[in-house]
Coordinates of C-alpha atoms in Angstrom, one line a residue:
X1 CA -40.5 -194.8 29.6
X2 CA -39.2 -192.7 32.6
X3 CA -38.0 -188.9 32.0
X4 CA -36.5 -187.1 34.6
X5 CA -38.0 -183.5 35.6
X6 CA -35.7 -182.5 38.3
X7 CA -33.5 -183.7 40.6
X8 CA -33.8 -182.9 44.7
X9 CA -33.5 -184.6 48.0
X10 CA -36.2 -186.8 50.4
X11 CA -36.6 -189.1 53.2
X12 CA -36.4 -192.6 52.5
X13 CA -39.5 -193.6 54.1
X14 CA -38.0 -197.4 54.8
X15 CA -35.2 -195.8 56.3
X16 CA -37.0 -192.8 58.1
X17 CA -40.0 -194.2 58.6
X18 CA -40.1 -198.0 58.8
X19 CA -36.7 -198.7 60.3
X20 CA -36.7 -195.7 62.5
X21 CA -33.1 -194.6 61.3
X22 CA -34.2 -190.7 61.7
X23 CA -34.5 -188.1 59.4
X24 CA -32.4 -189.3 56.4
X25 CA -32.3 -187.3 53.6
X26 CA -31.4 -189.1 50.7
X27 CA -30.6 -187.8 46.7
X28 CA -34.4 -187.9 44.6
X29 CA -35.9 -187.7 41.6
X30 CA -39.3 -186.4 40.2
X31 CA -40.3 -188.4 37.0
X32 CA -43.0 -188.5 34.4
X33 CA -43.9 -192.3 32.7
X34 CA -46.1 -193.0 30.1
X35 CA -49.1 -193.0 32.1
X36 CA -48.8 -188.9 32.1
X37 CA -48.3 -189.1 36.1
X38 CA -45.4 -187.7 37.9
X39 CA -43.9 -189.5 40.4
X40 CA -40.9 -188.8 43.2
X41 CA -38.8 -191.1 43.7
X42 CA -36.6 -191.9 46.3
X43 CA -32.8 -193.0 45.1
X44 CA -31.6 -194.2 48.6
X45 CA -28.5 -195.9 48.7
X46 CA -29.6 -198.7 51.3
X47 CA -30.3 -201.8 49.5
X48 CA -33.4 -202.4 50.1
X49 CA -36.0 -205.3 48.4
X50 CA -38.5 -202.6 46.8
X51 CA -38.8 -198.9 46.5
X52 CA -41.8 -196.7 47.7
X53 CA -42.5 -193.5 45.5
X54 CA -45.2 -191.0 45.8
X55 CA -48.0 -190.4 43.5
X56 CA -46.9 -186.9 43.3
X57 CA -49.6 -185.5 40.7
X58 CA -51.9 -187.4 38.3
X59 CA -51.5 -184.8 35.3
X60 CA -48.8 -184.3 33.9
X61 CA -49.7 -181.5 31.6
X62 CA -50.8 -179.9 35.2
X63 CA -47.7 -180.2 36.8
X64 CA -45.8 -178.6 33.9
X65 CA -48.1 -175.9 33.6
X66 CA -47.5 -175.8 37.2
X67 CA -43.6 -175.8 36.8
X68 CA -43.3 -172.9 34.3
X69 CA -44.0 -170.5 36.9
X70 CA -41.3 -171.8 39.1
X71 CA -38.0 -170.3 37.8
X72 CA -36.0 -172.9 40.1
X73 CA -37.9 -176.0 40.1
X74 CA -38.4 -175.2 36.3
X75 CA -35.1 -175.2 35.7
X76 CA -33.8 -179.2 36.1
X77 CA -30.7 -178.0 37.6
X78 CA -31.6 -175.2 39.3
X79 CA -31.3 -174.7 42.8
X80 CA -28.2 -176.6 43.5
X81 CA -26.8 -174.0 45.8
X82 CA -29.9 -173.9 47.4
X83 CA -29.9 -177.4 48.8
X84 CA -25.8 -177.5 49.3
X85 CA -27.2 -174.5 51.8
X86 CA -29.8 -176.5 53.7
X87 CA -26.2 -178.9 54.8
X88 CA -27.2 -176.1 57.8
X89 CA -29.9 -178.6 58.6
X90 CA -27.4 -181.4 58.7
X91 CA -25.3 -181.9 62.1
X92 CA -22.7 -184.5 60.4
X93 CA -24.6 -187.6 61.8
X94 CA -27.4 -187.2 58.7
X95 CA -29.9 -185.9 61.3
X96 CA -31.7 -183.0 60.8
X97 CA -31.1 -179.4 62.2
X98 CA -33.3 -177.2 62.4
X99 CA -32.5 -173.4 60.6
X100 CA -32.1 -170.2 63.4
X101 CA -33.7 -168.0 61.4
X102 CA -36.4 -167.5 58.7
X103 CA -35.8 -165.8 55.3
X104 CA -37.1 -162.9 53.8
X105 CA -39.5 -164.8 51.8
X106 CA -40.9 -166.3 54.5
X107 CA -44.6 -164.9 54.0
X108 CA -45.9 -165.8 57.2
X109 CA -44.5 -167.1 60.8
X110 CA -46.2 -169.5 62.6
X111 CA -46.1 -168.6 66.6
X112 CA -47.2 -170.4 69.3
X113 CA -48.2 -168.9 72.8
X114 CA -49.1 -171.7 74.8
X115 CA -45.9 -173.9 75.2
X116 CA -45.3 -176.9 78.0
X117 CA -49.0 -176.3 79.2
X118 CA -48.7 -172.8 79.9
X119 CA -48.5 -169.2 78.4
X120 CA -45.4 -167.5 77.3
X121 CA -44.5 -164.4 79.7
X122 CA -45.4 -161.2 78.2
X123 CA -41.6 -160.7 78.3
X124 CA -40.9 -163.9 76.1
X125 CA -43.6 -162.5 74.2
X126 CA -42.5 -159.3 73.9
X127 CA -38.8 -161.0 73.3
X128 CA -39.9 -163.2 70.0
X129 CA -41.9 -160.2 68.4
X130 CA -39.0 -157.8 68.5
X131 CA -36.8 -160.7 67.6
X132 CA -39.2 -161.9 64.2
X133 CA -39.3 -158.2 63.2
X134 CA -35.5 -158.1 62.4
X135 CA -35.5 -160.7 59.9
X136 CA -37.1 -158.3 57.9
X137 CA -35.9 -155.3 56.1
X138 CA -37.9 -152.1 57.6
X139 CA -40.1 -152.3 54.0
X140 CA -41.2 -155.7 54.3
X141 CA -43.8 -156.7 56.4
X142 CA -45.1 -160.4 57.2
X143 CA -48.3 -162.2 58.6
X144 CA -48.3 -163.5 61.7
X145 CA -50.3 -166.9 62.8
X146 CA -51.4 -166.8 66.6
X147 CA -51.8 -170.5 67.9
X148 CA -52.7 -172.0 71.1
X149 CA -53.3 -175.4 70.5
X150 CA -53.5 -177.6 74.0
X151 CA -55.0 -174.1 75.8
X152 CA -58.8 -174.2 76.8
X153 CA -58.4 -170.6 78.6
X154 CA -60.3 -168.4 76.5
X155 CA -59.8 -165.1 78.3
X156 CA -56.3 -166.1 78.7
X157 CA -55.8 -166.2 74.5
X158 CA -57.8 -163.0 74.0
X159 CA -55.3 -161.2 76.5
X160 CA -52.0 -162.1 74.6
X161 CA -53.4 -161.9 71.4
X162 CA -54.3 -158.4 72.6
X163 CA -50.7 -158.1 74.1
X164 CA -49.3 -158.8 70.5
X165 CA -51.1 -156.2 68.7
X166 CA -50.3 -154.2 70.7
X167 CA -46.6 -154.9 69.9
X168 CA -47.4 -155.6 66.3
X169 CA -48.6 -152.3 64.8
X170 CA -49.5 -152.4 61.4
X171 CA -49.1 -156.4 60.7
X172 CA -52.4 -158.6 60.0
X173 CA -52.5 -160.8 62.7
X174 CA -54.1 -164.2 62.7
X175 CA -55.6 -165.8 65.3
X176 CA -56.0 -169.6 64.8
X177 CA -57.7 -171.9 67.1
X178 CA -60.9 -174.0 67.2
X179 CA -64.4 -172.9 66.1
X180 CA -65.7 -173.5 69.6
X181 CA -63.1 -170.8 71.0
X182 CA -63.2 -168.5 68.1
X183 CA -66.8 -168.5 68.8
X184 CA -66.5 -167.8 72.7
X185 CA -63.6 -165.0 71.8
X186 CA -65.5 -163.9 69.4
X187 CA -68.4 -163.0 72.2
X188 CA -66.0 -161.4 74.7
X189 CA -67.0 -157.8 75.0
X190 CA -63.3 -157.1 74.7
X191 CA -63.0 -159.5 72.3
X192 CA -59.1 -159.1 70.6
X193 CA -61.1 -159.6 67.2
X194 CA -61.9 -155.6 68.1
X195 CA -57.6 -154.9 67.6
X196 CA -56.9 -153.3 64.0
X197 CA -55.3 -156.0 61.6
X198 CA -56.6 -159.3 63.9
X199 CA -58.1 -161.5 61.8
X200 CA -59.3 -164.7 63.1
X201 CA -58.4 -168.0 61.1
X202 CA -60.1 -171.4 61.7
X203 CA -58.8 -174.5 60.7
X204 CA -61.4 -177.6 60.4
X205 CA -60.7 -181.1 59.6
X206 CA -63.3 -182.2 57.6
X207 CA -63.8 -185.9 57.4
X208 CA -66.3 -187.4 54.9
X209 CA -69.7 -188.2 56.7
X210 CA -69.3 -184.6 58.9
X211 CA -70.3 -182.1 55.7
X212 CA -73.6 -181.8 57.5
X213 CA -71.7 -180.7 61.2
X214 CA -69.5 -178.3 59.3
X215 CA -72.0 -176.4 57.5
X216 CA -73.7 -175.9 61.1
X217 CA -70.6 -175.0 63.0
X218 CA -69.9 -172.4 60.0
X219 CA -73.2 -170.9 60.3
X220 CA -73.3 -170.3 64.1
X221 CA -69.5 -169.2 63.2
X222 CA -71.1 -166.5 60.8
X223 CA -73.4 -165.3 63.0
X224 CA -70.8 -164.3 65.8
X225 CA -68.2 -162.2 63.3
X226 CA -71.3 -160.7 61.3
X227 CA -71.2 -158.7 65.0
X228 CA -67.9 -157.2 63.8
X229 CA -67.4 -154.3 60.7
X230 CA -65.0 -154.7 58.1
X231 CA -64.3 -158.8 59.5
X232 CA -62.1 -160.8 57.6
X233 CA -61.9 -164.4 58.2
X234 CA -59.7 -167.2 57.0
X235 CA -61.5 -170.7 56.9
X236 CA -58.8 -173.9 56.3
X237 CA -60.3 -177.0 56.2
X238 CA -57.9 -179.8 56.1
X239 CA -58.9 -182.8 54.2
X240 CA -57.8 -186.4 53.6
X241 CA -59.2 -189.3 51.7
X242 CA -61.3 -190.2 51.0
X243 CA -62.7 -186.7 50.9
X244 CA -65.6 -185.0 52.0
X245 CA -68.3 -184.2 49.7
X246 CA -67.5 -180.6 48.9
X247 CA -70.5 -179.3 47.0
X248 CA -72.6 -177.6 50.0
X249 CA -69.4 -177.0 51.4
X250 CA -68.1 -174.8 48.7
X251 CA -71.8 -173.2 48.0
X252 CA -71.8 -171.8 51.4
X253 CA -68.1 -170.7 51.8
X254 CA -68.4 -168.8 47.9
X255 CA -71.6 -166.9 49.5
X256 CA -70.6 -166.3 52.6
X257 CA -67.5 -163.2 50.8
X258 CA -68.9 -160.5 53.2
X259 CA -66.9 -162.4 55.9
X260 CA -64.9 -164.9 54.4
X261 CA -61.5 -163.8 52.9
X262 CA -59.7 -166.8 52.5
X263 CA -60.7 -170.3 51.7
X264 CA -57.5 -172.3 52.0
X265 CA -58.2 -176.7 51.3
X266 CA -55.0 -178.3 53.1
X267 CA -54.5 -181.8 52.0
X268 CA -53.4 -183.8 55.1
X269 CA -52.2 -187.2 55.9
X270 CA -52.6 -188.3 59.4
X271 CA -48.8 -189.8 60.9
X272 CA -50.5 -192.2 61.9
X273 CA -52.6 -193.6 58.9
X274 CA -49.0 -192.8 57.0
X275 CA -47.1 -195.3 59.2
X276 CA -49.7 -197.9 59.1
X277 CA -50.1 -197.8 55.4
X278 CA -46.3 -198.1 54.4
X279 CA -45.4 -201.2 57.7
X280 CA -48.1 -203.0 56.0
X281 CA -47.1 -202.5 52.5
X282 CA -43.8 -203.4 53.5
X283 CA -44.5 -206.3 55.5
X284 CA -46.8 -207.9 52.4
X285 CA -43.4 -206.8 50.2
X286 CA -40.8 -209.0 52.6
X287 CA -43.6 -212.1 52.8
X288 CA -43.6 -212.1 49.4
X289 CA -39.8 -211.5 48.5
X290 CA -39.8 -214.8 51.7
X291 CA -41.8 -216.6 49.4
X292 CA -40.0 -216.2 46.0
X293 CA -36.6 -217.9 45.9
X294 CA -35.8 -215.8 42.7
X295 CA -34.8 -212.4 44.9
X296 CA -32.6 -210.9 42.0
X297 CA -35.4 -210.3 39.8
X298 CA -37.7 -208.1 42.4
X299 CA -34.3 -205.8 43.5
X300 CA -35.6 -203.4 41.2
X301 CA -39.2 -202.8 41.6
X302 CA -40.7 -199.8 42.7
X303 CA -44.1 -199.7 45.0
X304 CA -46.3 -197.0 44.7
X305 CA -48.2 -197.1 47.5
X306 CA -47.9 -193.7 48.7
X307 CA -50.0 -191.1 47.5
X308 CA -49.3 -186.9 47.3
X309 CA -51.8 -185.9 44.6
X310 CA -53.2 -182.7 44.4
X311 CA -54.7 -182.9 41.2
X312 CA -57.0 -185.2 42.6
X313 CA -58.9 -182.5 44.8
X314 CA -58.6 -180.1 41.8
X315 CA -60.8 -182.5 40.2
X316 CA -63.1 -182.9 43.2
X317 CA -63.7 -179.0 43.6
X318 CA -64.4 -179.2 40.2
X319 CA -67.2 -181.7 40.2
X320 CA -68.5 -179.6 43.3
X321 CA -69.1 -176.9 41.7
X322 CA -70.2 -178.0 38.7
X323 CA -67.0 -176.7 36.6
X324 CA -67.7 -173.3 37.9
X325 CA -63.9 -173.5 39.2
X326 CA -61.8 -175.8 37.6
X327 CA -58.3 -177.2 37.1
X328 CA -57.5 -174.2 34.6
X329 CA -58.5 -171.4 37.2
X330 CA -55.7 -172.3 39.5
X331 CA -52.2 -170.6 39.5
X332 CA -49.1 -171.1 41.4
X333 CA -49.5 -168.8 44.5
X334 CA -46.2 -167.2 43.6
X335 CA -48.0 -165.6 40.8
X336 CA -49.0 -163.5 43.6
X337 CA -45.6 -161.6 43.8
X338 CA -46.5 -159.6 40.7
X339 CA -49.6 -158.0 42.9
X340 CA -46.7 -157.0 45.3
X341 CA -46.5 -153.5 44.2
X342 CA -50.1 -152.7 44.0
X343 CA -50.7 -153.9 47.5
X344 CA -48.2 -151.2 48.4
X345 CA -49.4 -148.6 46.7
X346 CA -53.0 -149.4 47.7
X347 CA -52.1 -149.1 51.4
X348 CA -51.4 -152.9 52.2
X349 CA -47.7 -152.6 52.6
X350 CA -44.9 -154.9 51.0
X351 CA -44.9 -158.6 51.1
X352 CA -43.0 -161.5 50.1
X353 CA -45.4 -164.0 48.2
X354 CA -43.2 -166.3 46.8
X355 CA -43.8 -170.0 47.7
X356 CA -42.5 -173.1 45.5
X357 CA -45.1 -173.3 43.1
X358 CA -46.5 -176.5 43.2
X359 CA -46.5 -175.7 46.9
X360 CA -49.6 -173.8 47.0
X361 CA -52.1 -173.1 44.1
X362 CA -54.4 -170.0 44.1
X363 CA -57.6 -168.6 42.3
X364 CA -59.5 -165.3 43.0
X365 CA -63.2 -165.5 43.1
X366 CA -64.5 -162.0 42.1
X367 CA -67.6 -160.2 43.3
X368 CA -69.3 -157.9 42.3
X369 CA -72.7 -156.6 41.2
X370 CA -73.0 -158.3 38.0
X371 CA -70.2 -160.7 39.0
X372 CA -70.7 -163.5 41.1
X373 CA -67.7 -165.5 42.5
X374 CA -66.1 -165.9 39.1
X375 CA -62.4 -167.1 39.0
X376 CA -60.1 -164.1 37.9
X377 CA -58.0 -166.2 35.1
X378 CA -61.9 -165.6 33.5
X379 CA -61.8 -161.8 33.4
X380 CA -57.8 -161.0 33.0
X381 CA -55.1 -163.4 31.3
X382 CA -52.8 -163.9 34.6
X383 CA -50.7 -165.7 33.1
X384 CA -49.7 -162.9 30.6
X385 CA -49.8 -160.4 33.8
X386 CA -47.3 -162.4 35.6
X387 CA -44.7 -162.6 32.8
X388 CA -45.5 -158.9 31.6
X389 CA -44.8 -157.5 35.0
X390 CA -42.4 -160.0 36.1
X391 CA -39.2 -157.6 34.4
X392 CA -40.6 -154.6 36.7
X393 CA -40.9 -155.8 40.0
X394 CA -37.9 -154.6 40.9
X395 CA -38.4 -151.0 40.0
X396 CA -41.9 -150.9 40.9
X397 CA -40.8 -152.1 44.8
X398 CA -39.1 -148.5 45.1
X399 CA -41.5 -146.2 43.1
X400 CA -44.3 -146.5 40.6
X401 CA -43.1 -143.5 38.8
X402 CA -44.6 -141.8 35.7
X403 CA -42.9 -143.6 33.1
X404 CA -43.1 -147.2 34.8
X405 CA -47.0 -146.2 35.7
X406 CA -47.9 -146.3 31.9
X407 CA -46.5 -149.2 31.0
X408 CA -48.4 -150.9 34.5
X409 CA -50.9 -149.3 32.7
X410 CA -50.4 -150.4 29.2
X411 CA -50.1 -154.1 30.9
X412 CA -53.1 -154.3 32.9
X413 CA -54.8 -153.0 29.3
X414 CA -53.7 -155.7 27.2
X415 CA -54.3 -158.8 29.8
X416 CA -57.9 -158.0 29.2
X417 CA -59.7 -161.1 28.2
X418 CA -61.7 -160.3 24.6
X419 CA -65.7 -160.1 25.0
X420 CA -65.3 -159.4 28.8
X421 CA -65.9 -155.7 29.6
X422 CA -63.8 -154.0 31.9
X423 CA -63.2 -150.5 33.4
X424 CA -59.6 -149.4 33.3
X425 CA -57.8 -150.8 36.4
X426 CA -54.5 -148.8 36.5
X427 CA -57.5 -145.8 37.1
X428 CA -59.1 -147.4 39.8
X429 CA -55.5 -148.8 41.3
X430 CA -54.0 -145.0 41.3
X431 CA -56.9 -142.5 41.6
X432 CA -57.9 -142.0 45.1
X433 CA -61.6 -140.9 44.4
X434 CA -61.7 -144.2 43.0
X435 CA -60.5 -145.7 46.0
X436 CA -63.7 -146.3 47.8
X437 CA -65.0 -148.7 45.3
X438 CA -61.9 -150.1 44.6
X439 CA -61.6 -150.9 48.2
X440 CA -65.0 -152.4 48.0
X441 CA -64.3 -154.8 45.3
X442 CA -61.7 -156.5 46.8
X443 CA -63.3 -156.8 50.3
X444 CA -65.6 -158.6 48.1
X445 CA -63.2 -160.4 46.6
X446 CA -62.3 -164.3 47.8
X447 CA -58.6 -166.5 47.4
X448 CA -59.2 -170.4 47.4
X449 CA -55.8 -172.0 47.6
X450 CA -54.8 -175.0 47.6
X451 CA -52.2 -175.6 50.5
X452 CA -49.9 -178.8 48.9
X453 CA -48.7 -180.2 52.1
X454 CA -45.6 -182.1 52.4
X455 CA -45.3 -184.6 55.0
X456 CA -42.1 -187.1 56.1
X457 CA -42.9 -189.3 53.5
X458 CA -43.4 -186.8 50.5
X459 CA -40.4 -184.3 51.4
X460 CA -39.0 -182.5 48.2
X461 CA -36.3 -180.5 49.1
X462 CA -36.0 -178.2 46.3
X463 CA -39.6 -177.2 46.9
X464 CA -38.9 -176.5 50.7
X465 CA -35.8 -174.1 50.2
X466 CA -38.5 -171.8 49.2
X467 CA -40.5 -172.5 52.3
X468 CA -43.1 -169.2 53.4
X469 CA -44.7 -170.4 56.5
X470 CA -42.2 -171.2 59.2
X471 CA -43.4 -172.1 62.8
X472 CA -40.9 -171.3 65.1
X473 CA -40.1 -173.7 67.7
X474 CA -37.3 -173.4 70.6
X475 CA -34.3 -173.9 68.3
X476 CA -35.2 -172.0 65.6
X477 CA -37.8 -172.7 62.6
X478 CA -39.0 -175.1 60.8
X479 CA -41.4 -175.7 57.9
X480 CA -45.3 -175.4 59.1
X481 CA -46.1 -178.4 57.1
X482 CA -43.0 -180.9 57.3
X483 CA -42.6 -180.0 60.9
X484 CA -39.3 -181.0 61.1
X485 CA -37.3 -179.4 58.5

């Protein structure tokens, strides 16, 4: 038995990918069977001899959980204006169109400075920042990602990165690029890394057999920013399958929370391994159907040969770490836009953190003397703190105030989870002599997320209206992880 969740749009992948006919966006479903799996499922209108669908999660009772943070995917029929909008995308001819600008829930802008093997001009440089801060009411702030990829020149990165802050007061800046050349920037004695609110971000994909490489590159990583005061780094590690053994992995990343900020496991599927997988299940589907005179009776059937699960590295972290971090520790990054207000009033400034939810999924690991990388959801009910604050957001974005400061308080007080002893936060959120060891908690404090990719063959376009990393390109910008929409 089949039961629809929600309705969207996706690529065919016969038509987009397999027959070359572009960037076809078809109408979608997401389904749960019998087996407690969710599956998306492409409805394309071509008639072709079998169906591929995505594995899209192997828990269903993860996926709802999921969902219930997610006031538009929730909602079956949410959303519908939101995808008649994205027709912007849509040139007439059912090719795709990239978007001119990015929205203000875009959390973070993806910018490249090394285009057609060579730097952008300081004045194109100059041009794009002042152009990406528009976008954005004068309250709102937004991360920036630095990339380079194709660009050995080491001292020609650290100078526009250097250029940028400049530019960019008062916005975290990451720098992205290889360990090798974080390492050498990292050893230049005007290394950008020295700029207030540069952070460098590395992003490592980790195949299984190269657990042992990692860990070393790490380490001679560590030693470099351990140079640096008050450094903040963002590891990524992009992973496939069959993954990587995680455990040492993990161990070393969790300890390692005087340097490392943000651990962020992006599953990836290379273009290439994609294409090869789906021509050859489709070419064993036609040699069969070639082979069966009785054609009428396969017209329905649906292949599942193309695999999106997330779930399934949930359960790999999980056996890592021995259950230390599990399935139940993860939220919907989204969750995060009820911290919104008490970033501001800490000093942070305003962002947007509103993703899709089954986008990106987040746990904090909390530090502290008695506390050793313990998953938040273990020490306050986030769930409750969500929904609790989720009717005050709006008046907390203009002022705490006295009357809306006791009932933060009030909130933060009852999301205490019984047995576990803790100070009063509101106290330590609000009273500046506290502020020194608040400050020193969450610099101890880590974020492993879970970075959901989507990819040509696993497009959801209900998740991707709420796109927050955008890269821009020349035309405009397009989704950091579909790259092309």
């Amino acid at each position: 038995m089949e039961t629809i969740l929600y309705d969207t749009q996706t690529f065919c992948p016969i038509c987009t990918i397999i027959n070359r006919k572009g960037l076809l966006l078809k109408a979608a479903i997401v389904v749960s069977r019998d087996d407690d799996k969710v599956y998306l499922k492409c409805c394309c209108d071509q008639n072709h001899s079998k169906q591929f669908e995505t594995l899209y999660c192997s828990s269903l009772k993860f996926f709802k959980r999921i969902l219930s943070f997610d006031p538009i995917i929730g909602n079956r029929f949410g959303a519908v204006k939101d995808i008649e909008g994205m027709s912007k995308y849509n040139d007439g001819n059912n090719q795709i169109k990239v978007s001119k600008n990015p929205t203000v829930s875009n959390f973070v802008l993806e910018f490249s400075i090394f285009q057609n093997s060579m730097f952008l001009s300081d004045d194109e440089i100059k041009h794009n920042i002042q152009q990406f801060q528009t976008f954005y009411p004068k309250n709102r702030k937004f991360v920036l990602k630095v990339i380079a990829r194709g660009s050995n020149n080491i001292n020609g990165i650290n100078d526009k990165v250097k250029y940028i802050s400049s530019l960019l007061k008062g916005y975290p800046i990451l720098l992205e690029v290889t360990l090798e050349r974080l390492n050498e920037i990292g050893k230049l004695n005007n290394s950008c890394l020295l700029g207030t609110k540069v952070y460098p971000a590395v992003k490592y994909y980790l195949k299984q057999g190269d657990e042992s490489t990692f860990i070393r590159d790490i380490n001679q990583l560590l030693v470099v920013l351990r140079e640096y005061s008050d450094m903040q780094c963002v590891v990524t590690i992009a992973l496939e399958r069959k993954f990587a053994n995680l455990t040492d992995i993990l161990r070393l990343l969790r300890k390692s929370n005087d340097v490392i900020r943000f651990i962020i496991l992006s599953l990836e599927r290379p273009p290439k391994q994609l294409v090869e997988t789906l021509t050859i299940h489709n070419n064993n589907n036609n040699n069969d159907n070639n082979n069966n005179n009785n054609n009428n009776n396969n017209n329905d059937e649906i292949l599942t040969c193309n695999i999106n699960d997330p779930y399934e590295l949930i359960q790999e972290i999980e056996r890592a770490t021995e259950g230390s971090i599990n399935g139940d520790d993860f939220y919907p990054l989204n969750v995060g836009q009820a911290l919104e207000p008490m970033l501001n009033m800490m000093g942070y400034g305003l962002y947007s953190i509103k993703p899709s939810s089954y986008c990106s999924f987040a746990t904090c690991l909390v530090n502290t003397s008695t506390i050793e990388s313990r998953p938040i959801n273990r020490i306050l009910n986030i769930g409750k703190l969500y929904y609790d604050l989720l009717p005050l957001l709006p008046e907390l974005e203009e002022k705490i105030g006295f009357f809306n400061g006791l009932k933060l308080k009030s909130i933060l007080k009852s999301c205490n989870i019984p047995g576990v002893q803790l100070p009063n936060l509101f106290d330590y959120l609000t009273d500046r002599s506290k502020s020194e060891i608040t400050r020193k908690v969450i610099d101890q404090t880590q974020i492993l997320i879970i970075h959901n990719n989507m990819d040509l063959a696993s497009l959801d376009l209900k998740r991707r209206c709420n796109c927050s990393v955008e890269t821009k390109i020349k035309d405009g910008f397009i989704s950091s992880c579909t790259g092309c929409i």
